[in-house]
GROMACS .gro file of C-alpha atoms in nm:
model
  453
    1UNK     CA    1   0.000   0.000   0.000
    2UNK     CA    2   0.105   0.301  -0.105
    3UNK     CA    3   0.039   0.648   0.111
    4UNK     CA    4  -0.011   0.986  -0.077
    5UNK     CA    5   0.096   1.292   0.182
    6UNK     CA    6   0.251   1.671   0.088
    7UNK     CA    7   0.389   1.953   0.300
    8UNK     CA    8   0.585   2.261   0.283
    9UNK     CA    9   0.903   2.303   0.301
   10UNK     CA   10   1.136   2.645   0.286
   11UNK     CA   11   0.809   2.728   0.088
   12UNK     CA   12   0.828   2.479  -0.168
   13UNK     CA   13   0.508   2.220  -0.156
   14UNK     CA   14   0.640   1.876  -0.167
   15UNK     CA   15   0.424   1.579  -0.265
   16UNK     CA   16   0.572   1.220  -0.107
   17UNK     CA   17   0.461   0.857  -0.093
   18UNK     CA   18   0.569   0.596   0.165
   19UNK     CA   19   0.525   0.237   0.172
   20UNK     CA   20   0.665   0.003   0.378
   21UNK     CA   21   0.601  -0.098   0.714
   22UNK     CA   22   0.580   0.135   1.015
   23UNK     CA   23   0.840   0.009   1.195
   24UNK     CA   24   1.124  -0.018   0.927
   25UNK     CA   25   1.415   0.164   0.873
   26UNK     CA   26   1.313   0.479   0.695
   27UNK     CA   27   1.507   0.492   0.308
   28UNK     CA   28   1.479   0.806   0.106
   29UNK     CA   29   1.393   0.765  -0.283
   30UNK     CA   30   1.518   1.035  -0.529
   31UNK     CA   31   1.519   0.864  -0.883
   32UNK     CA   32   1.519   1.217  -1.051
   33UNK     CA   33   1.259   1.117  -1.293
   34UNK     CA   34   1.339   0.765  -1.366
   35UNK     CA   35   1.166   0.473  -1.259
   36UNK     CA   36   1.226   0.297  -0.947
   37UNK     CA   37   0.893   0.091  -0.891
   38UNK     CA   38   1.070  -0.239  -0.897
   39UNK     CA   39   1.328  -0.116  -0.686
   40UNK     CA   40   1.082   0.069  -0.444
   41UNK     CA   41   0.864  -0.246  -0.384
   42UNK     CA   42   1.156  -0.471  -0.350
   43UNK     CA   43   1.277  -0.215  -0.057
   44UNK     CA   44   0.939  -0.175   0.069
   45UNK     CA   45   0.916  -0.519   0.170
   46UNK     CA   46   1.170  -0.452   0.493
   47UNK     CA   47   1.179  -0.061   0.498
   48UNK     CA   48   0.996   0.231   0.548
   49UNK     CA   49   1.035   0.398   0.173
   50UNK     CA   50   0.980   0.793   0.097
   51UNK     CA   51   0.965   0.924  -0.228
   52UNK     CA   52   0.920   1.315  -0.262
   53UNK     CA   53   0.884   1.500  -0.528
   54UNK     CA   54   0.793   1.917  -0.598
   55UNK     CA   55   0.463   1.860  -0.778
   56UNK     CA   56   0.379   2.017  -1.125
   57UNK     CA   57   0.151   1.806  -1.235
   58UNK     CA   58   0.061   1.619  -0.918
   59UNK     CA   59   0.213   1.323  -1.025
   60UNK     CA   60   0.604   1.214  -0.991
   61UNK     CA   61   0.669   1.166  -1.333
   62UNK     CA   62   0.565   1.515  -1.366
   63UNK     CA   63   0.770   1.651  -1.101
   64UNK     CA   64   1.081   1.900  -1.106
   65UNK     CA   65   1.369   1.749  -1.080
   66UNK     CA   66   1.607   1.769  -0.765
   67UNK     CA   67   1.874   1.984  -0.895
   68UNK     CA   68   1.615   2.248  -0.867
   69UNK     CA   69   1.578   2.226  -0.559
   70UNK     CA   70   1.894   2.036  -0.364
   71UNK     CA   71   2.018   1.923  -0.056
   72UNK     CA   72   1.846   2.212   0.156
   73UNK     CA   73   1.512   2.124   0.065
   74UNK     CA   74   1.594   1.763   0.111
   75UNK     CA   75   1.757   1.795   0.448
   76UNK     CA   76   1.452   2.013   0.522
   77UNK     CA   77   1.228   1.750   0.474
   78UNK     CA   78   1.379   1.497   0.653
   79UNK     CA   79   1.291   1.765   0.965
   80UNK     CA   80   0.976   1.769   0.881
   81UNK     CA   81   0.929   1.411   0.943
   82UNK     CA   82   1.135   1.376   1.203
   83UNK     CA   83   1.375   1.155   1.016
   84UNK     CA   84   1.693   1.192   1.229
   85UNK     CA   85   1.908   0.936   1.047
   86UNK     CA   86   1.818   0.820   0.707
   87UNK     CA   87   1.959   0.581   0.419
   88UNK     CA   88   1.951   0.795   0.115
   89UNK     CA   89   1.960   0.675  -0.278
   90UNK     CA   90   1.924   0.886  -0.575
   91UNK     CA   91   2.034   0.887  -0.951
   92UNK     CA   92   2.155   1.179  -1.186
   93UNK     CA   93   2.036   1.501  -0.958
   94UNK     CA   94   1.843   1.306  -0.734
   95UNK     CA   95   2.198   1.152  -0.650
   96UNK     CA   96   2.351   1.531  -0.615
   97UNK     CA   97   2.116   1.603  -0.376
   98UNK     CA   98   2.191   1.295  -0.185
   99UNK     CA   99   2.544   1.351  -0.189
  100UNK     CA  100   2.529   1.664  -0.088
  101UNK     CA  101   2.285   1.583   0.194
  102UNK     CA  102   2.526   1.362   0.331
  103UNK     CA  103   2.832   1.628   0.308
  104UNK     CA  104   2.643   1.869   0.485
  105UNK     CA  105   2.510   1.653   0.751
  106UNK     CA  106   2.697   1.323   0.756
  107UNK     CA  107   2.555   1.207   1.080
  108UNK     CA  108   2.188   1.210   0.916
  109UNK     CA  109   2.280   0.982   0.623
  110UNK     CA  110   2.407   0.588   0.760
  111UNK     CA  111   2.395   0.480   0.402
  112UNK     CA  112   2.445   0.624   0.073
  113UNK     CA  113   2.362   0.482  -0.331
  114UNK     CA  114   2.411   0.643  -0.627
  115UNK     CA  115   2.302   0.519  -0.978
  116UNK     CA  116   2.509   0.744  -1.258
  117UNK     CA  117   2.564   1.062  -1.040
  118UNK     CA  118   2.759   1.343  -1.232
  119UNK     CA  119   3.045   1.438  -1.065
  120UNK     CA  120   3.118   1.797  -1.017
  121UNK     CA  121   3.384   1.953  -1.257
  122UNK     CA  122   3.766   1.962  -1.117
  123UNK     CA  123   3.963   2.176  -1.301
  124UNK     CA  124   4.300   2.011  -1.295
  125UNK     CA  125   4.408   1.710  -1.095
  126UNK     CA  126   4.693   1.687  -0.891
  127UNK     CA  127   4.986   1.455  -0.925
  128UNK     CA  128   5.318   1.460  -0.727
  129UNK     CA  129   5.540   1.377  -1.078
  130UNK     CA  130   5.281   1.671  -1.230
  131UNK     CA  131   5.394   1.940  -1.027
  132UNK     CA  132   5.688   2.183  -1.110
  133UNK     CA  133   5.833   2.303  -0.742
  134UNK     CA  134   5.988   2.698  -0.798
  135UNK     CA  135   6.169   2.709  -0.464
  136UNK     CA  136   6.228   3.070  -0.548
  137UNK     CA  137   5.820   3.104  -0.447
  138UNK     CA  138   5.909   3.031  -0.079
  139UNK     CA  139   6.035   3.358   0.072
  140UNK     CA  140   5.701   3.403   0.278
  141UNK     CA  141   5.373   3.205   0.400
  142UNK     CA  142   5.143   3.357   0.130
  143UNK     CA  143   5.361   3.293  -0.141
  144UNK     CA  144   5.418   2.961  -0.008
  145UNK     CA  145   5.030   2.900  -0.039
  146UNK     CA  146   4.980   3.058  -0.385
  147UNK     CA  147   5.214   2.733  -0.517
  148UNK     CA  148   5.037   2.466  -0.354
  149UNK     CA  149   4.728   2.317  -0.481
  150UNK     CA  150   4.386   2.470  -0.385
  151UNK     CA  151   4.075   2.265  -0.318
  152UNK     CA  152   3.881   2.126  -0.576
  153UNK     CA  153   3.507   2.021  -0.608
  154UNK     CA  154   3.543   1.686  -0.530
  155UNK     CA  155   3.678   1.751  -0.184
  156UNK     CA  156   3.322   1.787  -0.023
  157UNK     CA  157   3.355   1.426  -0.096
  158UNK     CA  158   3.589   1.360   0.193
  159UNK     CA  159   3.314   1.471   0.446
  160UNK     CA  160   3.081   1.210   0.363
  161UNK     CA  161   3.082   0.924   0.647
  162UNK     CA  162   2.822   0.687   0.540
  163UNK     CA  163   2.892   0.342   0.374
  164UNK     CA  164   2.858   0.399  -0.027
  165UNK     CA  165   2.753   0.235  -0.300
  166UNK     CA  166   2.796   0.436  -0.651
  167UNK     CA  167   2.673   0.250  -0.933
  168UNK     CA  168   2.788   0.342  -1.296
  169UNK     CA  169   2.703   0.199  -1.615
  170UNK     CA  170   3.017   0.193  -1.845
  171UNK     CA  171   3.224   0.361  -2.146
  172UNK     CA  172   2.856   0.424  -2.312
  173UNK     CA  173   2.723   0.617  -2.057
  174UNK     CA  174   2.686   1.021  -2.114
  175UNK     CA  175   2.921   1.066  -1.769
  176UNK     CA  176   3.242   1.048  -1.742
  177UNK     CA  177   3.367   0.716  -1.559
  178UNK     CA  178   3.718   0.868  -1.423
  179UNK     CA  179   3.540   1.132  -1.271
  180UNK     CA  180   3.303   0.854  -1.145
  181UNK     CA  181   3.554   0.644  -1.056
  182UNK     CA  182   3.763   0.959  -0.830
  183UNK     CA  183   3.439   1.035  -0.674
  184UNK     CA  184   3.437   0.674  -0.512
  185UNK     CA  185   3.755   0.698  -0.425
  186UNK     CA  186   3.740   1.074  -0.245
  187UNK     CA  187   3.405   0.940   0.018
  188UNK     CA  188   3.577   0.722   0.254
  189UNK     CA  189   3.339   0.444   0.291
  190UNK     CA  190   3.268   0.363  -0.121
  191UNK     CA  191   3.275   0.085  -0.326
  192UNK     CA  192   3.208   0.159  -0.720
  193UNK     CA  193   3.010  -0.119  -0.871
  194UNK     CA  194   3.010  -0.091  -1.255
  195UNK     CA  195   2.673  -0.244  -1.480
  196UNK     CA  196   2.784  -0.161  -1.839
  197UNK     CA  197   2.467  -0.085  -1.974
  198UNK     CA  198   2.482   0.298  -2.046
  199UNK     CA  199   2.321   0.596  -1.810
  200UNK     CA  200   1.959   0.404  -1.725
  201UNK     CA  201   2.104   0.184  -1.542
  202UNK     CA  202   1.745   0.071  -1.393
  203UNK     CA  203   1.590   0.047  -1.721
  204UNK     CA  204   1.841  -0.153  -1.896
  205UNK     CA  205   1.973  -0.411  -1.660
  206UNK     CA  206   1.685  -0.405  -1.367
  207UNK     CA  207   1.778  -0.749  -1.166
  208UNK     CA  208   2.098  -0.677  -1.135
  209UNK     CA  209   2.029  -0.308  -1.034
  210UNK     CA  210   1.762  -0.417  -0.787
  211UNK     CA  211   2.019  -0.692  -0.639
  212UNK     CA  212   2.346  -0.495  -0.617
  213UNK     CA  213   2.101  -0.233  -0.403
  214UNK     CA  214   1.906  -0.443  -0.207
  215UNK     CA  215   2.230  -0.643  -0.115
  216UNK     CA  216   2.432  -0.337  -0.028
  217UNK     CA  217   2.136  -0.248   0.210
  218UNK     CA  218   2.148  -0.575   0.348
  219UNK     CA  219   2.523  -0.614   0.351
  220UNK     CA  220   2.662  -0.635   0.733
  221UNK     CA  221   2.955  -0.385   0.863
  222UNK     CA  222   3.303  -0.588   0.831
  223UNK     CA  223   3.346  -0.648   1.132
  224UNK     CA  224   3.028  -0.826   1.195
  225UNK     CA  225   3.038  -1.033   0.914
  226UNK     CA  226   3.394  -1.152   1.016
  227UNK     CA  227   3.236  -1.252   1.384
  228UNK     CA  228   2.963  -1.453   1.183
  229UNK     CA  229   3.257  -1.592   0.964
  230UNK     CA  230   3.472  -1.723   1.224
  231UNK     CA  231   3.139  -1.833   1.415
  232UNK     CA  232   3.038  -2.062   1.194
  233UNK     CA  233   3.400  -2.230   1.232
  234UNK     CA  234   3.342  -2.249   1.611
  235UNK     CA  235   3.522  -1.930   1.694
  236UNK     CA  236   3.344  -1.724   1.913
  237UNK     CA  237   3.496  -1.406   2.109
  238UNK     CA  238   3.432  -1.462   2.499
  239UNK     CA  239   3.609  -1.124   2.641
  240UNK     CA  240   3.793  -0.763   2.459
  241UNK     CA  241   4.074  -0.998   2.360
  242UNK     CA  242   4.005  -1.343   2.437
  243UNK     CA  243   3.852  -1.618   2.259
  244UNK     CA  244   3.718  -2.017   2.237
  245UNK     CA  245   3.787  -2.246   1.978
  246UNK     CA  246   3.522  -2.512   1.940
  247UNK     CA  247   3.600  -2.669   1.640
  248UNK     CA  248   3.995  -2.704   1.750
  249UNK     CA  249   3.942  -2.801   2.103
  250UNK     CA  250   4.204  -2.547   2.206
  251UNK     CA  251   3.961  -2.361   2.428
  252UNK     CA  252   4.093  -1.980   2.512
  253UNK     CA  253   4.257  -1.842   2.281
  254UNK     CA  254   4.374  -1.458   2.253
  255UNK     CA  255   4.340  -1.252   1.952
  256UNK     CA  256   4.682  -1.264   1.816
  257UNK     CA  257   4.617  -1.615   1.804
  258UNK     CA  258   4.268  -1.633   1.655
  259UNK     CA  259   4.456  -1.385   1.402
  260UNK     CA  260   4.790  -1.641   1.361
  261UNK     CA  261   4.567  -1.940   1.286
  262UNK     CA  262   4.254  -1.804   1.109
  263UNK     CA  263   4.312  -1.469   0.881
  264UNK     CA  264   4.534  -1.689   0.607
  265UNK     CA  265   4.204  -1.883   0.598
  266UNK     CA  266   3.976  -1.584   0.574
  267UNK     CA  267   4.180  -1.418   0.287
  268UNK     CA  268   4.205  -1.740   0.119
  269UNK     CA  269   3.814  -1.852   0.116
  270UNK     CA  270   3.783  -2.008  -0.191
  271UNK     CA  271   3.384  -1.924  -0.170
  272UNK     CA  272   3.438  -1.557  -0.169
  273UNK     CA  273   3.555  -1.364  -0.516
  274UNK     CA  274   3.857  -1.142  -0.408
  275UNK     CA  275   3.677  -0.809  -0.283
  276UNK     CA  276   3.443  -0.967  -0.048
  277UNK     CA  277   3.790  -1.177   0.099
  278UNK     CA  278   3.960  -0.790   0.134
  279UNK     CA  279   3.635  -0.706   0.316
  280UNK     CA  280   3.641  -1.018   0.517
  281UNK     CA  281   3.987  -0.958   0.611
  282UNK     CA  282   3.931  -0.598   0.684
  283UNK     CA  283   3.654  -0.683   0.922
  284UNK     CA  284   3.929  -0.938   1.094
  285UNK     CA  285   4.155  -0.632   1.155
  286UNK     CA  286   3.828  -0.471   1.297
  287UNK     CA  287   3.772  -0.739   1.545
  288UNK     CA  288   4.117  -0.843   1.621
  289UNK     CA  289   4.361  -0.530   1.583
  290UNK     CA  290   4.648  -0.759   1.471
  291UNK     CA  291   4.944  -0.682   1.244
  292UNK     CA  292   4.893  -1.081   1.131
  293UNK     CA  293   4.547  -0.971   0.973
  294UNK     CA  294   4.725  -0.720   0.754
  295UNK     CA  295   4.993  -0.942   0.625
  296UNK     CA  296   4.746  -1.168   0.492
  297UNK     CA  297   4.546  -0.856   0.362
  298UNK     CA  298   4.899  -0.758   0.149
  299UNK     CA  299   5.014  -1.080   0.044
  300UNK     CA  300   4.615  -1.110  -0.125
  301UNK     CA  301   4.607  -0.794  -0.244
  302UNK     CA  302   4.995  -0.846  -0.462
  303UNK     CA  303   4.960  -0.852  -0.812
  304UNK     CA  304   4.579  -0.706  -0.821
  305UNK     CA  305   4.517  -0.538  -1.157
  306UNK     CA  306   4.134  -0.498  -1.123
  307UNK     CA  307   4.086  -0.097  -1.037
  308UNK     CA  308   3.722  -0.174  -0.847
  309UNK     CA  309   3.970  -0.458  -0.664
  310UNK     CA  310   4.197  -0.223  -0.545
  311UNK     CA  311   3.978   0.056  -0.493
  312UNK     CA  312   3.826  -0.178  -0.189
  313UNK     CA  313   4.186  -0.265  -0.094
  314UNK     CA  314   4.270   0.148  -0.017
  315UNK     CA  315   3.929   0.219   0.100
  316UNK     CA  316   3.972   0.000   0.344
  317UNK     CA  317   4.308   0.136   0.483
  318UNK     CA  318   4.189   0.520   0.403
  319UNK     CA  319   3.836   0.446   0.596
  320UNK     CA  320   4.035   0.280   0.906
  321UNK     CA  321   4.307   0.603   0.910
  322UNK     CA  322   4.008   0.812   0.930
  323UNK     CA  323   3.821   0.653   1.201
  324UNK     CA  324   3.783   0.820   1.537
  325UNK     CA  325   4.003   0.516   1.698
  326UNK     CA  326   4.346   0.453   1.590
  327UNK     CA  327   4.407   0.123   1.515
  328UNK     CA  328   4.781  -0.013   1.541
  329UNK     CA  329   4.740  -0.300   1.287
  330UNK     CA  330   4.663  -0.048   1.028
  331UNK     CA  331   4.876   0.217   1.085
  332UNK     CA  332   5.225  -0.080   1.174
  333UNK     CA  333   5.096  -0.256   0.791
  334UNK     CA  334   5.133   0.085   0.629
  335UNK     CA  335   5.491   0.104   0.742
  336UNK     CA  336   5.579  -0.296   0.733
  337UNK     CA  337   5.366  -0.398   0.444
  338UNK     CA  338   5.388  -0.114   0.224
  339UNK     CA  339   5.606   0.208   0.294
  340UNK     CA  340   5.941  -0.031   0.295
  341UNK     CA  341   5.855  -0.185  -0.013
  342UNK     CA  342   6.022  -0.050  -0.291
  343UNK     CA  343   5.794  -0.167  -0.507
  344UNK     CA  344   5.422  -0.099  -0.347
  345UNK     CA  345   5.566   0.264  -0.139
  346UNK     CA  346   5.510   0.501  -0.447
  347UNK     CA  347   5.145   0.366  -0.527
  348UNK     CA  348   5.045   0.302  -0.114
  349UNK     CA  349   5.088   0.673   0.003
  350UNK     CA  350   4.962   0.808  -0.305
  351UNK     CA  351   4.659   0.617  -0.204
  352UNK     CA  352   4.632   0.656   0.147
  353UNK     CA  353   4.695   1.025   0.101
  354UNK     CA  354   4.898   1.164  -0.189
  355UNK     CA  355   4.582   1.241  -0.435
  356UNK     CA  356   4.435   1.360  -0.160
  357UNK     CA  357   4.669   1.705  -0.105
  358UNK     CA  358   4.369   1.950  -0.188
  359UNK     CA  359   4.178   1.858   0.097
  360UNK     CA  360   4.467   1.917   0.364
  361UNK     CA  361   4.316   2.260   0.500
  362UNK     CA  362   4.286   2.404   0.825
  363UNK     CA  363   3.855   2.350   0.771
  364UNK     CA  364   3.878   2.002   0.630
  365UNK     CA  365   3.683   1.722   0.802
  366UNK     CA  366   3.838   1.555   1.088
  367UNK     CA  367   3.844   1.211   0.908
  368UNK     CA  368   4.076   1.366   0.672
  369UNK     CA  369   4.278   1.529   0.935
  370UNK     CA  370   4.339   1.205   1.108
  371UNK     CA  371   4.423   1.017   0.830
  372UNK     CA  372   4.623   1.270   0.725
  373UNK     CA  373   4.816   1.264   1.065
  374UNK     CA  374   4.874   0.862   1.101
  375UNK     CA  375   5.019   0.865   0.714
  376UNK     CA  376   5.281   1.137   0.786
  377UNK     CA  377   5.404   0.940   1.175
  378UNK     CA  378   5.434   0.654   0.956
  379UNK     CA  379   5.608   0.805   0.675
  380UNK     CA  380   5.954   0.816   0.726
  381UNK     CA  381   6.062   0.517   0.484
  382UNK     CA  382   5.838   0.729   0.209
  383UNK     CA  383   6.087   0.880  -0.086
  384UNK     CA  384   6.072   1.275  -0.004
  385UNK     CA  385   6.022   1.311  -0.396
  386UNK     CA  386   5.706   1.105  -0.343
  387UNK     CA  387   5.549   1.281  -0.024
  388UNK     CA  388   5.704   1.625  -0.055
  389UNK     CA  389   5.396   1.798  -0.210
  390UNK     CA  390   5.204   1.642   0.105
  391UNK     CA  391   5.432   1.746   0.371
  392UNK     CA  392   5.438   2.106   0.225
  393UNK     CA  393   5.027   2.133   0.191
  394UNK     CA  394   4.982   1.988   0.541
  395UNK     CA  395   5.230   2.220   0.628
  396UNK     CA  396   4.967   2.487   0.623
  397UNK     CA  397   4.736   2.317   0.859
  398UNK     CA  398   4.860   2.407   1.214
  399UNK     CA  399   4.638   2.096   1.323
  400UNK     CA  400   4.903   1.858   1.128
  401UNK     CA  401   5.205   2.030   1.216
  402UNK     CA  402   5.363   1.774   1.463
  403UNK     CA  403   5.265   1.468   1.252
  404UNK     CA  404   5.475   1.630   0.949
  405UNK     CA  405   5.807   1.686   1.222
  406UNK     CA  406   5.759   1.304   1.333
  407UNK     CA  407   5.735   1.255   0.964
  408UNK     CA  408   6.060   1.416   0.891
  409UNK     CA  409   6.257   1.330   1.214
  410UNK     CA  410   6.186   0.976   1.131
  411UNK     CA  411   6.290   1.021   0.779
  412UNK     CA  412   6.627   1.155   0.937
  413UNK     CA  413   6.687   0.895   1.157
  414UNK     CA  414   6.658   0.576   0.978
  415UNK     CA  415   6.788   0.702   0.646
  416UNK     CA  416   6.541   0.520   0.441
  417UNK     CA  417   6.326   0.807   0.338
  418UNK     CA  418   6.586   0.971   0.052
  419UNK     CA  419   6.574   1.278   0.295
  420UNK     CA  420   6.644   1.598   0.064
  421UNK     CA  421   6.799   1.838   0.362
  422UNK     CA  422   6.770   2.157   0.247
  423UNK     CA  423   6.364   2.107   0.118
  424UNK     CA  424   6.308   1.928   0.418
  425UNK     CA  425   6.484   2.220   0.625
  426UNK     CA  426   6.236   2.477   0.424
  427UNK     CA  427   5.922   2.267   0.524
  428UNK     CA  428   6.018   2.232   0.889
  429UNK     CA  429   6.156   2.614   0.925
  430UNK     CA  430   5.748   2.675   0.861
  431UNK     CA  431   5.634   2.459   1.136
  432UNK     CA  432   5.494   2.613   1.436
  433UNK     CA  433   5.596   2.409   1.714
  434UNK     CA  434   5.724   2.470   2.089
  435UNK     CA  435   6.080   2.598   2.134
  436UNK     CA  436   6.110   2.272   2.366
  437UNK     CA  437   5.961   1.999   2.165
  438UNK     CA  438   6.153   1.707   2.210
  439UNK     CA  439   6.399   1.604   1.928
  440UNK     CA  440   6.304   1.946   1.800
  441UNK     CA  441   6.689   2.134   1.808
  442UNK     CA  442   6.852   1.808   1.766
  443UNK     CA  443   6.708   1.776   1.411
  444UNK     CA  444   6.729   2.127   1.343
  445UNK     CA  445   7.086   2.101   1.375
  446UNK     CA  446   7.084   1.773   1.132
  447UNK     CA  447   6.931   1.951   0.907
  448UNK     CA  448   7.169   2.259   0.909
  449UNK     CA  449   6.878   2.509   1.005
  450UNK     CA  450   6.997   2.644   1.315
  451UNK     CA  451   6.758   2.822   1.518
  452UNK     CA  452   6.394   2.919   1.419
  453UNK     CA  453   6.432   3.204   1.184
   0.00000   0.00000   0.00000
């Protein structure tokens, strides 16, 4: 059954229909004109489904579409109803307005899809082997500034929290699928799911766009479905860090151990294609907080050419650097798996946070300044021609200031890091820091700077 209501809101009338029962979690339909009936009663089944719509002919097919009216009106009528926390989905504007819903107010929107949303235009993208450095530009702050990067549109991006899904449809769709493809990347919870079909991706391929949604819905957090995985094997956590092993006999058994005998298994699930293992193994690192998970994450992620593959591998590690609580196991694999690697250093912090340069400023979400703070502790062994252009934009974010001198003082000290002394002297010379911060003079002097100018 399907319930016809309208209201006002920021003096636009708004027509909406829900369906769905009562008591379900409320989901937030804005196909932008397309049609979403098969998807809508499929959802309806478990949910509680809105669909609004500014009426011009009292009907949603006749109805403006939401880039006319955006993420205000949207957020406005979630208010309205009283819907504090929301899953949202939308395609082409609809999606906009989602997306920029979720930016604004990321603790109203737990989960996120978008079916062919146009990315907003970036007007050059940044590359540490693209940019030309004239030192001659550093003689003060502002003209420091002026030759770094500024923000681009796709930043807002990095302040979206909830878990999404972005759906494309392929080289024959009207939008461009790098840009596509960069927007997944930028939210920090995303996973890009590609139906080659063109820009109706509903219309054309409408099982597989109803299942890839309804599943993502579904879908449990990694962690939880790593409990559930190593439940059904008679593994079942009886304390913070302690465990029983039914299946083995072995009774307790601590996490380092559950981590020692179970994550090569996990990774190695024949059952699972290779993203859902990465996710499986991510939720192990959730659960467990053990360097051992990691290993087994790198050694399955070697070799992977797939770019929606390794898009899950580095969401993974960006989403976990981001998080409110640290966790060791990710922050010990950057260094041990991937920063003293010759081979996997160059692509791992350009991933973790070398694109990401544009967004280091001093009003950029706190997931980004986190992240941004656990790459450059753990940065020493990092090539200064391959996180120079980092160090020098988070150099203009107070906030990040000590995590770039632990960057460089560990650079100095195990020699690994291709130190360049007088560009690292330049970037430190800007940081502000206490006179008596330890290490501080003794690496001043290492570097030839002398005293603070």
């Amino acid at each position: 059954m399907i319930e016809h209501h309208s209201l006002t809101v920021n003096g636009l009338p708004l027509e909406y229909e829900v369906s769905g029962p009562a008591n379900g979690d409320p989901l937030v339909l804005l196909p932008d004109q397309g049609d979403w009936a098969v998807l809508r009663a499929e959802l309806a089944r478990t949910r509680r489904v809105y669909l609004p719509y500014a009426c011009r002919n009292a009907e949603p097919a006749g109805s403006y579409p939401w880039p006319y009216w955006g993420a205000d009106v949207l957020l406005g009528f979630l208010d309205a109803l009283d819907l504090d926390r929301v899953d949202l989905a939308g395609r082409a504007g609809g999606g906009v307005a989602a997306y920029q819903a979720a930016a604004a107010r990321p603790g109203r929107v737990a989960r996120l899809v978008l079916e062919e949303v146009p990315a907003p235009r970036e007007d050059w993208q940044v590359r540490p082997d693209h940019v030309e450095i004239d030192w001659s530009e550093w003689s003060d702050r502002e003209q420091w500034g002026s030759s770094l990067p500024e923000p681009d549109e796709l930043d807002e991006f990095g302040r979206i929290t909830a878990r999404t899904l972005i759906l494309a449809g392929g080289p024959t769709s009207p939008y461009a699928q790098d840009r596509i493809a960069e927007m997944s990347r930028r939210i920090p919870d995303a996973r890009l799911t590609t139906i080659p079909v063109g820009h109706l991706v509903h219309a054309a391929a409408p099982q597989e766009f109803v299942r890839a949604v309804v599943d993502f819905l579904d879908e449990l957090p990694d962690g939880e479905s790593a409990r559930l995985w190593l439940a059904e094997r008679g593994v079942v956590r009886t304390g913070e860090h302690t465990w029983t092993d039914g299946g083995t006999g072995e009774g307790r058994l601590t996490s380092n151990e559950v981590a020692h005998w179970w994550s090569a298994a996990a990774l190695g699930d024949d059952s699972l294609d290779v993203e859902h293992r990465l996710r499986l193994g991510f939720g192990l690192v959730d659960l467990l907080d053990e360097h051992r998970v990691t290993v087994e994450i790198a050694s399955a992620a070697r070799g992977i050419a797939d770019p929606d593959t390794a898009r899950v591998l580095w969401n993974g590690y960006r989403s976990r650097l981001g998080a409110p609580a640290a966790c060791a196991a990710i922050t010990r694999s950057l260094r041990a798996d991937w920063f003293e690697d010759r081979d996997t250093v160059e692509t791992a912090f350009t991933e973790v946070l070398g694109k990401d340069v544009t967004q280091l400023q001093k009003d950029a979400p706190e997931a980004v300044l986190r992240r941004a703070r656990r790459v450059l502790e753990s940065s020493g062994r990092v090539p200064w021609q391959v996180k120079e252009l980092a160090y020098r934009a988070a150099a203009r974010v107070t906030a990040l200031h000590e995590a770039v001198f632990r960057g460089i003082l560990h650079s100095h000290r195990d020699g690994h890091g291709g130190l360049d002394r007088a560009r690292a002297r330049t970037v430190l010379d800007k940081l502000e820091l206490p006179a008596d911060t330890a290490h501080l003079a003794e690496l001043r002097t290492a570097l030839g700077s002398g005293p603070r100018p």
